[in-house]
XYZ file of C-alpha atoms in Angstrom:
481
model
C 27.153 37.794 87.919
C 28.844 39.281 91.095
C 27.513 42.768 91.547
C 30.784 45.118 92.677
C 29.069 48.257 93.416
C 27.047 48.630 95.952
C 23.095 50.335 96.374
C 22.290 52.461 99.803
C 18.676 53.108 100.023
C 16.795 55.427 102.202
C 14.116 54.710 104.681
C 10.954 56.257 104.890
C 7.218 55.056 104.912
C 7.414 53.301 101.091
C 10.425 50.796 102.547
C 10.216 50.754 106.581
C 7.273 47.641 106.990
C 9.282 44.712 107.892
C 8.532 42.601 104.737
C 9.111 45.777 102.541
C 12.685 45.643 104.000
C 13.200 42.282 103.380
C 11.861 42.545 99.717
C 14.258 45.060 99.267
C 17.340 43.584 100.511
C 16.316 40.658 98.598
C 16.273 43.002 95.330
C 19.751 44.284 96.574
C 20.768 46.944 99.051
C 23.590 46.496 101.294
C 22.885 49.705 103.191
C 20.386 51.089 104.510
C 19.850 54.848 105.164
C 18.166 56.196 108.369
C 17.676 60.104 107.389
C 17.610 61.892 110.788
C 15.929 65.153 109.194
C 12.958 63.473 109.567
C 10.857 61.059 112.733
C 11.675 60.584 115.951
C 14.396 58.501 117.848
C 11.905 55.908 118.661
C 11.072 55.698 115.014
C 14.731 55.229 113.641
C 15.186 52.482 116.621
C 12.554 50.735 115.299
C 13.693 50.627 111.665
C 16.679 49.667 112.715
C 15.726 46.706 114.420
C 13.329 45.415 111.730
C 16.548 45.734 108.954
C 18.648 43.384 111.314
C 15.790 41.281 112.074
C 15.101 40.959 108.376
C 18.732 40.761 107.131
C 19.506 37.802 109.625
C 15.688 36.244 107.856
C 17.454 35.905 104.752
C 21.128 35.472 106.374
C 22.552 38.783 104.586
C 24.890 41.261 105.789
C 23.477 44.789 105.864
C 24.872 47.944 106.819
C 22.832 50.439 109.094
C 24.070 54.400 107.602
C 22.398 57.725 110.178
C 22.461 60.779 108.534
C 22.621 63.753 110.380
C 20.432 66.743 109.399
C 22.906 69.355 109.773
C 22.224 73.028 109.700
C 20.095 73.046 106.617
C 18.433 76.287 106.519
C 14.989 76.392 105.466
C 11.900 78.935 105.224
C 9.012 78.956 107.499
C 5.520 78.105 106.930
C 2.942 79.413 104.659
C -0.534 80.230 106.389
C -2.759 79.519 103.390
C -0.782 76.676 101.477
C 2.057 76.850 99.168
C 2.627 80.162 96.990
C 3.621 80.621 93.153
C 6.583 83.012 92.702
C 7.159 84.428 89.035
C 10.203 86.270 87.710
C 10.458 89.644 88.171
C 7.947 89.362 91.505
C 9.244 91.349 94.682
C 9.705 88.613 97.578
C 11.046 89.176 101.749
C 13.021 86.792 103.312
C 12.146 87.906 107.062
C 13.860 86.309 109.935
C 12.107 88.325 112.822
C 8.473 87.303 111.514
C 6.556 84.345 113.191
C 7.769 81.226 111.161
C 4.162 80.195 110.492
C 2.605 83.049 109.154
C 4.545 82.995 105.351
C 2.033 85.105 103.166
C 2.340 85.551 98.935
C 4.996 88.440 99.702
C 7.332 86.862 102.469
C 8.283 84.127 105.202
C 10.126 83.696 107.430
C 13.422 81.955 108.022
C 14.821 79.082 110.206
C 18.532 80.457 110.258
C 18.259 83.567 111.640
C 22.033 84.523 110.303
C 20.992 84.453 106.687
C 20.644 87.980 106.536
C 24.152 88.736 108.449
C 26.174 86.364 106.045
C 24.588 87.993 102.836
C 25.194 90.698 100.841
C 22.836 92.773 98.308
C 23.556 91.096 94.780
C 23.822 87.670 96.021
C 21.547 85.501 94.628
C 19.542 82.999 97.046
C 18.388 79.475 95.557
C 15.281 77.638 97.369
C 14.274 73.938 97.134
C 17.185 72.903 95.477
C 17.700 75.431 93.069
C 13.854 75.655 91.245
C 13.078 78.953 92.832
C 16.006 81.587 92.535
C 15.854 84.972 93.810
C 18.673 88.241 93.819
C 18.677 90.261 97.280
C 17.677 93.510 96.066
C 18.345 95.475 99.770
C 18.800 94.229 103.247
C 16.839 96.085 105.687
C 17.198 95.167 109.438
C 15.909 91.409 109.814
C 14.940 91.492 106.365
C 15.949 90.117 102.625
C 14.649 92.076 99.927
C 14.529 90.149 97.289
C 13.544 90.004 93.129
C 12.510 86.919 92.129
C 14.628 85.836 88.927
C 13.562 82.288 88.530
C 9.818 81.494 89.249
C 8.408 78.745 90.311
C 6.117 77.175 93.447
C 7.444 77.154 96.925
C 5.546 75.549 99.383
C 6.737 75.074 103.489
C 10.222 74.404 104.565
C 11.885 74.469 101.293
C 15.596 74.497 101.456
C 17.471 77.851 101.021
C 21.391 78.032 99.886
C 23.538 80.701 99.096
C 25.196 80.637 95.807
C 28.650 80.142 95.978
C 28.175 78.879 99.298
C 29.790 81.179 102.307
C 27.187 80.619 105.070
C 28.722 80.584 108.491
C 25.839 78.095 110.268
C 28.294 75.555 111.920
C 28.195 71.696 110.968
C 26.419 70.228 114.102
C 23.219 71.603 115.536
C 22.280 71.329 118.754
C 19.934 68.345 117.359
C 22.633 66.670 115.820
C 24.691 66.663 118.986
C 21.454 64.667 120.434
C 21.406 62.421 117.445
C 24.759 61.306 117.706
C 24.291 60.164 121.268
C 20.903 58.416 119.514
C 23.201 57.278 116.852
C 25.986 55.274 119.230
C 23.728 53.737 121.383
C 21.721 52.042 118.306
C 25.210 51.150 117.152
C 24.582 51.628 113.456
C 27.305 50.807 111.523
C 28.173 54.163 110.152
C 27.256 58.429 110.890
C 26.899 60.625 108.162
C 27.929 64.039 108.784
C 26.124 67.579 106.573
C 27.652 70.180 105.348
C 30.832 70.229 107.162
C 33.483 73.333 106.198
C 36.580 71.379 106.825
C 38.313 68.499 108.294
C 37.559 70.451 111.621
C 34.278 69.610 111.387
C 34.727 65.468 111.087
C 37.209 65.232 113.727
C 35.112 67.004 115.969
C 31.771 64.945 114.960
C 34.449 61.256 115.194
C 34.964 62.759 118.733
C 32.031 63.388 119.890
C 30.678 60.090 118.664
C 33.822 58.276 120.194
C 32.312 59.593 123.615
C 29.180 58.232 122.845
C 30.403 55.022 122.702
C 29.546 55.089 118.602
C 31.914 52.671 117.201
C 30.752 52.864 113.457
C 32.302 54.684 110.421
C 31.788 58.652 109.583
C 30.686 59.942 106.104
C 31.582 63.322 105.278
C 28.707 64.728 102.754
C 30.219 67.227 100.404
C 27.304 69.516 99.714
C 28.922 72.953 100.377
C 31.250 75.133 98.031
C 33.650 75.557 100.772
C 34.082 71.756 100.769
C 35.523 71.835 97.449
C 37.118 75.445 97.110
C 40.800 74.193 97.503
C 42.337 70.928 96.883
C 43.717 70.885 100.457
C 40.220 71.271 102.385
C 38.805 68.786 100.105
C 41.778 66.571 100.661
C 41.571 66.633 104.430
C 38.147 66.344 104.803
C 38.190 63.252 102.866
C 41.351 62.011 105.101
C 39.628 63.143 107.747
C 36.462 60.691 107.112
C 35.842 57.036 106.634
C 34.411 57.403 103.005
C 32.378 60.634 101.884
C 29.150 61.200 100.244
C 28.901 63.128 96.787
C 25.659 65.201 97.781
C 24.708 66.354 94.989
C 21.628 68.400 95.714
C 23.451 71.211 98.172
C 26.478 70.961 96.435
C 25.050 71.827 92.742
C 23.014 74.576 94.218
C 26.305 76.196 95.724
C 28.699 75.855 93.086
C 26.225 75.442 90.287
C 25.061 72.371 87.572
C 27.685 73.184 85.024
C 30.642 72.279 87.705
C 28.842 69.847 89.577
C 29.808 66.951 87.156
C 33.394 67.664 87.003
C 33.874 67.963 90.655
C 31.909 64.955 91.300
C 34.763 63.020 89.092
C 37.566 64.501 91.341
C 35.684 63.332 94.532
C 35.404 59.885 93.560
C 38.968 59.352 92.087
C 40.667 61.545 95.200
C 38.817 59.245 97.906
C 39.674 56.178 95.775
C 43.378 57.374 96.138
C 43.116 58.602 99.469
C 41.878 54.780 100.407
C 38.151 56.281 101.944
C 35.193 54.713 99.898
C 32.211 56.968 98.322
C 29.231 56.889 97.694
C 27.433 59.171 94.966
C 23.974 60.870 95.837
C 21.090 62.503 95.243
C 18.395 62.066 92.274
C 19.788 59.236 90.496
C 16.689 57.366 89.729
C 14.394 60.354 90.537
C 11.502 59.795 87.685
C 10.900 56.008 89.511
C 9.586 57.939 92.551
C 6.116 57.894 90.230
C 7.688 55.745 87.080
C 7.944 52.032 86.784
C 11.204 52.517 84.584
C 14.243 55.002 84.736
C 15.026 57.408 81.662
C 17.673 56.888 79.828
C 19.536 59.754 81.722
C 19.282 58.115 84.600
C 20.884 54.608 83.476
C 23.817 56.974 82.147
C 23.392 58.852 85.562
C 24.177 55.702 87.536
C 26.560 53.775 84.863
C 28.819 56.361 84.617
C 29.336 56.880 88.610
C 30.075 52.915 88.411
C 32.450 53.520 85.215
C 34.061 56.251 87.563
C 34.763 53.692 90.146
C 32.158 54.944 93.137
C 31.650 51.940 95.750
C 28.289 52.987 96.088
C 25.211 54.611 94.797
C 22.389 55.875 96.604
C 18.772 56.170 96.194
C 16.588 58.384 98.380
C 12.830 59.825 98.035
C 12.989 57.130 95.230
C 12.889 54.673 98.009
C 11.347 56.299 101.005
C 8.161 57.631 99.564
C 8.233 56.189 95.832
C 5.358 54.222 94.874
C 8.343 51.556 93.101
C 10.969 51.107 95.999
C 11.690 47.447 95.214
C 11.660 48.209 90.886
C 13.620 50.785 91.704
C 16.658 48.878 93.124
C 16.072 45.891 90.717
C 16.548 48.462 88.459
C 19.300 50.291 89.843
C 21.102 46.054 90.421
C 20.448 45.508 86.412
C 22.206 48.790 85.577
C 25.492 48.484 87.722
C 26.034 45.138 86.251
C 25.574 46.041 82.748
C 28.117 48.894 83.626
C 30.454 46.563 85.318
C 30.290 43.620 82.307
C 32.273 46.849 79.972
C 35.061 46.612 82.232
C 35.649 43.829 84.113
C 38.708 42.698 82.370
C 41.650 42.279 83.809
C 43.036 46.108 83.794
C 45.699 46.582 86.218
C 45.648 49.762 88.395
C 48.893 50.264 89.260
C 49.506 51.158 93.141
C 52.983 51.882 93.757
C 54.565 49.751 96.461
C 56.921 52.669 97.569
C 56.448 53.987 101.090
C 54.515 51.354 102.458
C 54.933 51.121 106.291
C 52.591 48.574 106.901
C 52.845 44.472 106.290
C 49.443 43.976 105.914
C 48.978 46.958 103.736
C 51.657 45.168 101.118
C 49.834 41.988 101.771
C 47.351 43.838 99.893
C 48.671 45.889 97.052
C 50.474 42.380 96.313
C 47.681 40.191 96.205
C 45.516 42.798 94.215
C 48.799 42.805 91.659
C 49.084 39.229 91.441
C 44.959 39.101 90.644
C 45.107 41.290 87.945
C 47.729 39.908 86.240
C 48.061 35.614 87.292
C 45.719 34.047 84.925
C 42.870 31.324 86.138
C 42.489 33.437 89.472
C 38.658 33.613 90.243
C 38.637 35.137 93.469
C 40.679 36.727 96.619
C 40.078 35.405 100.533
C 41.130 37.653 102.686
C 41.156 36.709 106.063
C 39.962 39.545 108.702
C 39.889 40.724 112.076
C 38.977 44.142 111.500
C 38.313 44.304 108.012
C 41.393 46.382 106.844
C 43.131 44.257 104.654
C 40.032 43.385 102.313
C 39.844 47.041 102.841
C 42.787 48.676 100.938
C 42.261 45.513 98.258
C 39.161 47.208 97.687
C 41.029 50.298 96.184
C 42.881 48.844 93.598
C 40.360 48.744 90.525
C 39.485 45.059 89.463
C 37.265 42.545 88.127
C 37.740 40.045 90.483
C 35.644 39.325 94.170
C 37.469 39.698 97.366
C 35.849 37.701 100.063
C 36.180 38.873 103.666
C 36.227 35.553 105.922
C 36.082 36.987 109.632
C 33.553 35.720 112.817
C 32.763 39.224 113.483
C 29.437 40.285 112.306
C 30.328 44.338 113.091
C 33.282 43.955 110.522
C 30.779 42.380 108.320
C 28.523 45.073 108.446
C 30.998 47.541 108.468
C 32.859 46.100 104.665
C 29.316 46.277 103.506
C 29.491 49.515 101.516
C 33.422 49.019 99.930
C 33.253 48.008 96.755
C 34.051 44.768 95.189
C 34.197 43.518 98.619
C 31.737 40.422 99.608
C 31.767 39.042 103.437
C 31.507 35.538 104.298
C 30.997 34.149 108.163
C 34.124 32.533 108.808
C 35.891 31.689 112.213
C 39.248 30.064 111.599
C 39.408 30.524 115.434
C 37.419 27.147 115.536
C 39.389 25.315 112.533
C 42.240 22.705 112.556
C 44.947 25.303 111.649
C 46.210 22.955 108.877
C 42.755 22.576 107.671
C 42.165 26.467 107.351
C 43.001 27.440 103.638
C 41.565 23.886 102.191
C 38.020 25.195 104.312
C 38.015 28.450 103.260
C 37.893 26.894 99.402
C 35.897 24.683 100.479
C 33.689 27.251 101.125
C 33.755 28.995 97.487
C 32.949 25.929 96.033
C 30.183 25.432 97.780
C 28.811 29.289 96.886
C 29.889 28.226 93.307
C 32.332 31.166 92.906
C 35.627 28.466 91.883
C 35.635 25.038 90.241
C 38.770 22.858 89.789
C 41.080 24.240 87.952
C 40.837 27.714 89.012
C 42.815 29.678 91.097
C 42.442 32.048 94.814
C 44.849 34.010 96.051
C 44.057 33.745 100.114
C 45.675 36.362 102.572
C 45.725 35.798 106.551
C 48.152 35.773 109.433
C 50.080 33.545 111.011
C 48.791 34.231 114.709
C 45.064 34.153 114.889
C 42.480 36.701 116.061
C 45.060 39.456 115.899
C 44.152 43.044 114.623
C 46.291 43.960 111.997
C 48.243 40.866 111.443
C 47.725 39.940 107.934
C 51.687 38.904 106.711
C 50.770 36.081 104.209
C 49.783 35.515 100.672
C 49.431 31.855 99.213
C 48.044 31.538 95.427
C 46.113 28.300 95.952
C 45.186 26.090 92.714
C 41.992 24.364 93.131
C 42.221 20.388 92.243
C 39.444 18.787 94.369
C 38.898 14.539 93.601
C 35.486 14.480 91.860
C-alpha cells in the first residue's frame, strides 16, 4: 500500500554506521535529521555523505533536514553527578557561579539573562517540564527558588519559562556558524529554534541565501510567543517552507493541557497556508528501550496522520534507541493503518477564486478531477522545480501524485510533502510525442496502474521551464496485452 505520510528520523550513534542508514531507509524514512545541538561539523559532513551514499545504494530519494540548536538555555554542570530535588526543597539558579561547579543547593546557568527576564512568582520548568520550581526572590545574579515538583536533574538539563517571555534571540552566534556549515553541505532543508516571529525566519532565509544554502527552512514552534496571536503564528508559518510542531519546548511554555489543541491549529493553518509540517517530539518514546510502542503512542502518531501532518518525526528513539530500525517499521505499519480509515475519495474543497497563477490552477484542477473522476489511480505531475506536485500535495486525498523531473535537488527537496512520491524522469531526452505514453509507461512498470485505469498527467508545453505547468490531460490506460 502507498505510504502518504512521511517518517523524519534523527541521527545519532544508534543510526549513523553506513549500513544502519541503509537499513533504515530500507524500513522507511524519507528524511533524515542532522541535530546540530550535538558533534562537530566534521561529524554532520560525514553523516551526510554516508545517507546519500546509501540512498543512491538502494536508488531512493532522501532528504537531508539541519537543525539548528538555537538559544536553548540550559544549567551548568554538577561537580559530583546528578542531584535529586524534592518538593518543597530550597534551590539557586546562579548565573555568576562557575558553570561546572553545580552542588545539591545550586548551578549555574548558560543564559546569563534568565534572571533579568524573570520575575518572583514565575515558575521555572527544567528538562522538559519533570523538575518545576517557583522563584521565591531574585537577588543580584541569583534565582531563589522553591522546588514544587521534585524530581532528578542531572547536567545541562533544559530550563523554560512558563508562559514563555524569554528575550534570548533566535540565532546564536553558533547557529550563525552552522548555517554557513549548513549551505556548503547543501542539505536539503534548515530548521530554525525557537524563533519569536516571522522576523526571525526571514532573517535566518537571508542569511542562509548568502551562504549559498539553497534548501528549504523549518520554523520549529516551541515557544508561547509563537502561538500567542493568530497573526504571529500566521506569518511565521508564511514566512517558512513548512514548520515543525516541537512539542517538547512548546508544552513546557504553554503547558500539556493546550498543547494538543494548538498542535491541531498548526497542522490545519500550514495545510491552508500551502507550507508542509511535520509533528515532533516523543512520539514513539517507550521504543528508545521497548521493542513495541504503547498503545498511546499508535494513537499519538495515527491521529497526527488523521489530522493531515506530512510528516512525523522520531528522535532519541532513533539516535540512541537500542530499536532504531523496529522503531520506524513500526512507526511505517501505523501510518498506513491510519491512512487505510480514510483513503476514500473525500473531496477537500479548495476554492478556485483568486488564483493568479496557471500552474497553481493546473493544480487545484487536477486534485478536483482526482477526487471525484472514477478509475483514476494516480496523478503525474511533471516538474522543474517541484511546485506544482507541491500545492497538489495540499488538497487532502487518497490518491499518489508522482513528481517526474531530472533534477535530483527537487527530488530531495518533495521528499517530506505528503502524498507526494518522485520518480527520475527527463522528458528533456524524450520524443515529445512519446512523453505522456512514457511517463505511463513508467507506472506500469512500478505496478501503480493496469489497463483500464485512469492518470491525470500535468506538464507544460515548453520544456525545462520553471513554473510552466499550463496542461492537464486525463489519460485512460488501454495497453495491447
Amino acid at each position: 500500500m502507498f505510504r502518504r505520510t512521511k517518517i523524519v528520523a534523527t541521527i545519532g550513534p544508534a543510526s549513523a554506521p553506513e549500513a544502519m542508514l541503509g537499513r533504515l531507509i530500507a524500513a522507511g524514512v524519507n528524511v533524515f535529521r542532522l541535530n546540530f545541538s550535538h558533534g562537530s561539523a566534521e561529524d554532520h559532513r560525514a553523516v551526510a555523505e554516508r545517507i546519500r551514499s546509501a540512498a543512491d545504494q538502494q536508488k531512493r530519494t532522501v532528504a537531508i533536514l539541519v537543525d539548528l540548536q538555537g538559544p536553548k538555555i540550559r544549567i551548568g554542570k554538577f561537580r559530583d553527578g546528578p542531584i535529586q530535588l524534592h518538593a518543597g526543597d530550597h534551590f539557586i539558579l546562579d548565573a555568576a557561579m562557575d558553570e561546572n561547579a553545580g552542588d545539591s543547593g545550586r548551578v549555574g546557568i548558560t543564559y546569563k539573562a534568565l534572571v533579568s527576564d524573570c520575575r518572583e512568582g514565575d515558575s521555572l520548568l527544567l528538562d522538559d517540564g519533570l523538575v518545576e520550581m517557583a522563584i521565591n526572590e531574585i537577588r543580584g545574579n541569583q534565582l531563589h527558588c522553591i522546588v514544587t515538583v521534585g524530581g532528578k536533574l542531572s547536567n545541562g538539563k533544559g530550563v523554560n519559562r512558563k508562559g514563555g517571555g524569554l528575550t534570548a534571540p533566535a540565532l546564536t552566534e553558533k547557529d550563525l556558524a552552522d548555517i554557513v556549515t549548513a549551505a556548503d553541505m547543501g542539505v536539503d532543508y534548515l530548521a530554525l529554534s525557537f524563533p519569536r516571529d516571522a522576523g526571525d525566519v526571514e532573517e535566518t532565509r537571508r542569511r542562509y541565501r548568502a551562504a549559498g544554502g539553497q534548501g528549504g527552512i523549518i520554523a520549529k514552534i516551541e515557544r508561547a510567543e509563537a502561538v500567542s496571536t493568530a497573526e504571529i503564528l500566521d506569518g511565521i508559518i508564511c514566512a517558512s517552507d513548512g514548520v515543525m510542531v516541537a512539542r517538547g519546548d512548546l508544552a513546557v511554555e504553554i503547558g500539556d493541557a493546550e498543547l494538543v489543541g494548538v498542535q491541531k491549529h498548526i497542522i490545519q493553518r500550514a495545510r491552508e497556508l500551502d507550507r508542509f509540517v511535520i509533528t515532533a517530539t516523543q512520539m514513539m518514546e517507550s521504543m528508545i528501550h521497548s521493542p513495541q510502542p504503547t498503545r498511546a503512542e499508535v494513537s499519538d502518531v495515527a491521529n497526527a496522520v488523521l489530522d493531515g501532518t506530512d510528516a512525523v518525526m522520531l528522535s532519541a528513539e532513533t539516535a540512541v534507541g537500542d530499536h532504531p530500525e523496529a522503531t520506524v517499521r513500526a512507526m511505517d505499519r501505523i501510518i498506513l493503518g491510519a491512512e487505510r480509515t480514510f483513503q476514500i475519495r473525500m473531496l477537500q474543497a479548495r476554492a478556485m477564486e483568486g488564483l493568479e497563477k496557471i500552474d497553481e490552477a493546473i493544480a487545484v484542477a487536477a486534485m478536483s478531477v482526482a477526487n471525484q473522476l472514477e478509475r483514476v489511480k494516480a496523478i503525474i505531475s511533471m516538474t522543474e522545480t517541484g511546485n506544482t506536485p507541491r500545492m497538489m500535495s495540499r488538497v487532502r486525498s487518497g490518491l499518489p501524485i508522482f513528481a517526474f523531473t531530472p533534477h535530483a535537488q527537487t527530488r530531495r527537496r518533495l521528499a517530506i510533502y505528503r502524498g507526494v512520491e518522485t520518480v527520475h524522469f527527463d522528458s528533456a531526452a524524450i520524443d515529445p510525442d512519446e512523453i505522456n505514453a512514457r511517463a505511463v509507461d513508467q507506472l506500469i512498470s512500478m505496478g501503480v496502474v493496469e489497463n483500464g485505469d485512469r492518470v491525470i498527467l500535468t506538464k507544460g508545453d515548453y520544456l525545462a521551464v520553471h513554473g510552466g505547468t499550463n496542461t492537464l490531460k486525463i489519460i485512460e490506460i488501454n495497453r495491447e496485452s
